[in-house]
């Protein structure tokens, strides 16, 4: 309610009154380990057989460490390795796409998609397309630390999340916070994070 308080400018270019900084979880190995284990438990409760997962894939940068930890827990649980990979953004004639640059997958692998924070599902969708384009098969679930989208599925893939916290998202032209005089800031810059969480 205070127009002096800035609000979040998301990677998509849209504005929001809230933001989840996943780095505060992924930078802590012990906390991420517990979160990844809990996600695996949630996937099993939803009906996913850990035996069928060949690889865990997430979009860079936020979901790389999460994919690694989830793959570790899958492998530990079934006593044989589960691999991980990640996709990275690239410009194309049609806009942004996700591709495998530094990692890859094998044809016919059964792949579990993961994401640290799901806002619109756009990065997950691009990652799914990259997996299919590389010859892999996507399992019918997406494992997420925080689902802020309000969605239950992303293109038919059921979202399994630790935290469900829908947050409003607006196009810049209709953002009510901008109209009140609040400034939109990229939260991932350290000085902006301090301003977003300051006292006003």
XYZ file of C-alpha atoms in Angstrom:
200
model
C 0.000 0.000 0.000
C 2.985 2.361 0.161
C 3.896 3.689 -3.310
C 7.472 4.249 -2.112
C 7.910 0.465 -1.914
C 9.061 -0.944 -5.277
C 7.583 -4.093 -6.792
C 8.976 -6.999 -8.830
C 9.831 -6.840 -12.530
C 9.827 -10.486 -13.624
C 12.049 -12.136 -16.236
C 9.015 -12.313 -18.522
C 8.753 -8.512 -18.441
C 5.539 -8.647 -16.416
C 5.087 -7.043 -12.998
C 4.114 -8.624 -9.681
C 3.497 -7.675 -6.074
C 5.627 -10.601 -4.886
C 8.741 -12.602 -5.720
C 10.339 -15.811 -4.447
C 14.150 -15.781 -4.377
C 14.972 -19.463 -4.900
C 18.689 -18.778 -4.485
C 18.067 -18.518 -0.728
C 17.116 -22.215 -0.849
C 19.416 -23.555 -3.568
C 22.540 -21.949 -2.047
C 22.051 -24.008 1.137
C 22.947 -27.672 0.355
C 21.272 -29.015 3.493
C 18.024 -27.140 2.892
C 17.954 -28.027 -0.817
C 18.621 -31.670 0.067
C 15.556 -31.725 2.331
C 13.429 -29.910 -0.270
C 14.483 -32.323 -3.028
C 13.723 -35.340 -0.858
C 10.277 -33.903 -0.063
C 9.635 -33.331 -3.777
C 10.481 -36.967 -4.514
C 8.035 -38.050 -1.811
C 5.365 -35.834 -3.374
C 5.998 -37.315 -6.815
C 5.632 -40.837 -5.442
C 2.388 -39.951 -3.676
C 1.122 -38.575 -6.999
C 1.849 -41.934 -8.642
C 5.265 -41.524 -10.294
C 7.387 -44.681 -10.247
C 10.996 -43.657 -9.478
C 12.237 -46.656 -11.444
C 11.199 -45.123 -14.771
C 13.153 -41.855 -14.433
C 16.329 -41.886 -16.534
C 17.205 -38.214 -16.169
C 16.062 -35.014 -14.411
C 16.162 -31.806 -16.462
C 15.578 -28.178 -15.464
C 16.063 -24.799 -17.128
C 19.160 -22.749 -16.324
C 20.052 -21.153 -14.088
C 17.691 -21.600 -11.151
C 16.786 -25.251 -11.663
C 20.254 -26.686 -12.363
C 21.065 -27.427 -8.724
C 17.513 -28.612 -8.070
C 17.723 -31.062 -10.986
C 21.016 -32.359 -9.601
C 19.597 -32.901 -6.093
C 16.368 -34.535 -7.264
C 18.359 -36.873 -9.552
C 20.582 -37.784 -6.597
C 17.586 -38.707 -4.415
C 15.953 -40.712 -7.202
C 19.189 -42.669 -7.652
C 19.667 -43.203 -3.918
C 16.134 -44.442 -3.472
C 16.368 -47.108 -6.156
C 20.090 -47.901 -5.731
C 21.083 -47.103 -9.312
C 22.072 -43.772 -10.872
C 19.700 -41.161 -12.225
C 21.330 -38.555 -14.472
C 20.696 -34.826 -14.785
C 20.945 -32.203 -17.514
C 19.796 -28.636 -18.039
C 18.591 -26.406 -20.827
C 19.728 -22.870 -21.606
C 18.018 -19.993 -23.380
C 18.931 -19.109 -26.923
C 17.567 -16.590 -29.402
C 15.925 -17.889 -32.557
C 13.988 -16.376 -35.428
C 10.788 -17.234 -33.531
C 11.973 -15.730 -30.232
C 13.468 -17.479 -27.218
C 14.024 -21.231 -27.180
C 15.692 -23.610 -24.726
C 18.485 -25.869 -25.964
C 21.033 -28.321 -24.575
C 24.406 -26.556 -24.826
C 26.756 -27.884 -22.141
C 24.711 -30.982 -21.292
C 22.671 -33.415 -23.335
C 20.207 -36.291 -23.107
C 20.064 -39.637 -24.868
C 17.300 -40.653 -27.244
C 14.323 -42.388 -25.654
C 15.281 -41.368 -22.102
C 12.370 -40.864 -19.709
C 12.829 -37.339 -18.389
C 11.420 -35.615 -15.308
C 11.179 -31.828 -15.679
C 11.883 -29.635 -12.644
C 11.693 -25.895 -11.966
C 12.635 -23.785 -8.966
C 9.846 -21.199 -9.300
C 6.943 -21.643 -11.701
C 5.344 -18.344 -12.680
C 3.886 -18.734 -16.170
C 5.225 -22.172 -17.078
C 7.064 -20.702 -20.060
C 10.549 -21.993 -19.173
C 9.201 -25.460 -18.389
C 7.340 -25.535 -21.701
C 10.509 -24.578 -23.598
C 12.493 -27.222 -21.691
C 9.894 -29.879 -22.555
C 10.180 -28.921 -26.237
C 13.981 -29.196 -26.035
C 13.738 -32.678 -24.496
C 11.297 -33.879 -27.144
C 13.417 -32.281 -29.876
C 16.440 -34.223 -28.599
C 14.514 -37.501 -28.767
C 13.590 -37.838 -25.092
C 10.205 -38.539 -23.532
C 8.753 -36.290 -20.821
C 7.117 -37.876 -17.796
C 3.642 -36.537 -16.854
C 4.830 -34.466 -13.860
C 6.773 -31.260 -13.182
C 8.519 -31.013 -9.796
C 8.604 -27.433 -8.480
C 9.872 -25.767 -5.318
C 7.343 -22.918 -5.507
C 4.292 -22.758 -7.742
C 3.219 -19.120 -7.821
C 1.205 -19.517 -11.035
C -2.115 -20.733 -9.655
C -1.923 -23.517 -12.280
C -2.293 -27.230 -11.555
C -0.822 -28.368 -14.889
C 1.637 -27.148 -17.499
C 0.599 -28.429 -20.938
C -0.898 -31.567 -19.405
C 1.982 -32.177 -16.971
C 0.806 -32.222 -13.343
C 2.628 -29.752 -11.089
C 3.985 -31.251 -7.858
C 5.210 -28.416 -5.638
C 6.380 -27.853 -2.086
C 4.773 -24.413 -1.872
C 1.654 -23.222 -3.700
C 1.461 -19.447 -3.417
C -0.347 -17.706 -6.288
C 0.798 -14.120 -6.758
C -0.770 -11.520 -9.014
C 0.984 -10.789 -12.307
C 0.257 -7.833 -14.594
C 1.336 -6.554 -17.971
C 3.324 -3.321 -17.434
C 0.673 -1.189 -19.148
C -2.026 -2.213 -16.659
C 0.074 -2.666 -13.503
C -1.879 -1.050 -10.637
C 1.283 -0.610 -8.570
C 2.921 1.459 -11.316
C -0.208 3.601 -11.473
C 0.167 4.270 -7.738
C 3.765 5.431 -8.273
C 5.660 2.284 -7.274
C 8.803 1.432 -9.283
C 9.298 -2.000 -10.885
C 12.733 -3.544 -10.146
C 14.507 -6.761 -11.172
C 14.644 -8.628 -7.826
C 17.746 -10.677 -8.651
C 20.097 -7.710 -8.392
C 21.417 -7.489 -4.823
C 20.730 -3.791 -4.355
C 17.190 -4.243 -5.695
C 16.521 -7.182 -3.350
C 17.400 -4.926 -0.425
C 15.103 -2.178 -1.707
C 12.212 -4.608 -2.261
C 12.535 -5.889 1.305
C 13.290 -2.589 3.010
C 11.110 -0.768 5.536
C 8.977 2.041 4.136
